[in-house]
Amino acid sequence: DDMAKIKPMRQMSLENCLEYIESDELVEVTPNFIRMRKRYLTENERKRFGKQ
């Protein structure tokens, strides 16, 4: 009965997101949302581009 607990999302401004991200991440900005995501979404892409 191990229950995984997920922390709630943090509300971050665009400036905070830009300071927070690493070189392998992107910030997506839409009229309604600011999202942080990995540049390469699949594990295979990350492995392939990580070797370069």
Coordinates of C-alpha atoms in Angstrom, one line a residue:
D1 CA 0.0 0.0 0.0
D2 CA 2.6 2.6 -1.1
M3 CA 0.9 5.7 -2.1
A4 CA 2.8 8.2 -4.2
K5 CA 2.3 11.8 -3.4
I6 CA 2.6 14.4 -6.0
K7 CA 3.4 18.0 -5.0
P8 CA 0.9 20.6 -6.3
M9 CA 1.9 22.8 -9.2
R10 CA 3.8 26.0 -8.5
Q11 CA 2.5 29.2 -9.9
M12 CA 5.5 30.8 -11.6
S13 CA 5.9 34.0 -13.6
L14 CA 7.6 34.0 -17.0
E15 CA 10.7 35.5 -15.4
N16 CA 10.8 32.8 -12.8
C17 CA 10.4 30.1 -15.4
L18 CA 13.2 31.5 -17.5
E19 CA 15.5 31.5 -14.5
Y20 CA 14.4 28.0 -13.4
I21 CA 14.8 26.0 -16.7
E22 CA 17.9 24.0 -17.7
S23 CA 19.5 24.0 -21.2
D24 CA 17.5 20.9 -22.2
E25 CA 14.1 22.6 -21.4
L26 CA 11.8 25.1 -23.1
V27 CA 9.2 27.6 -21.9
E28 CA 5.9 27.6 -23.9
V29 CA 3.9 30.8 -23.6
T30 CA 0.3 31.0 -24.7
P31 CA -2.4 33.6 -23.9
N32 CA -3.7 31.4 -21.0
F33 CA -0.7 29.4 -19.8
I34 CA 3.0 29.4 -19.2
R35 CA 4.5 25.8 -19.4
M36 CA 7.9 24.4 -18.9
R37 CA 8.7 21.2 -20.8
K38 CA 11.7 19.2 -22.0
R39 CA 13.1 20.1 -25.4
Y40 CA 13.0 16.4 -26.5
L41 CA 9.9 14.8 -25.2
T42 CA 10.6 11.1 -25.7
E43 CA 13.3 9.2 -23.8
N44 CA 14.8 8.0 -27.2
E45 CA 15.1 11.6 -28.4
R46 CA 16.8 12.6 -25.2
K47 CA 19.3 9.8 -25.4
R48 CA 20.0 10.5 -29.1
F49 CA 20.5 14.2 -28.7
G50 CA 22.3 13.9 -25.3
K51 CA 25.2 12.1 -27.0
Q52 CA 25.9 15.1 -29.4

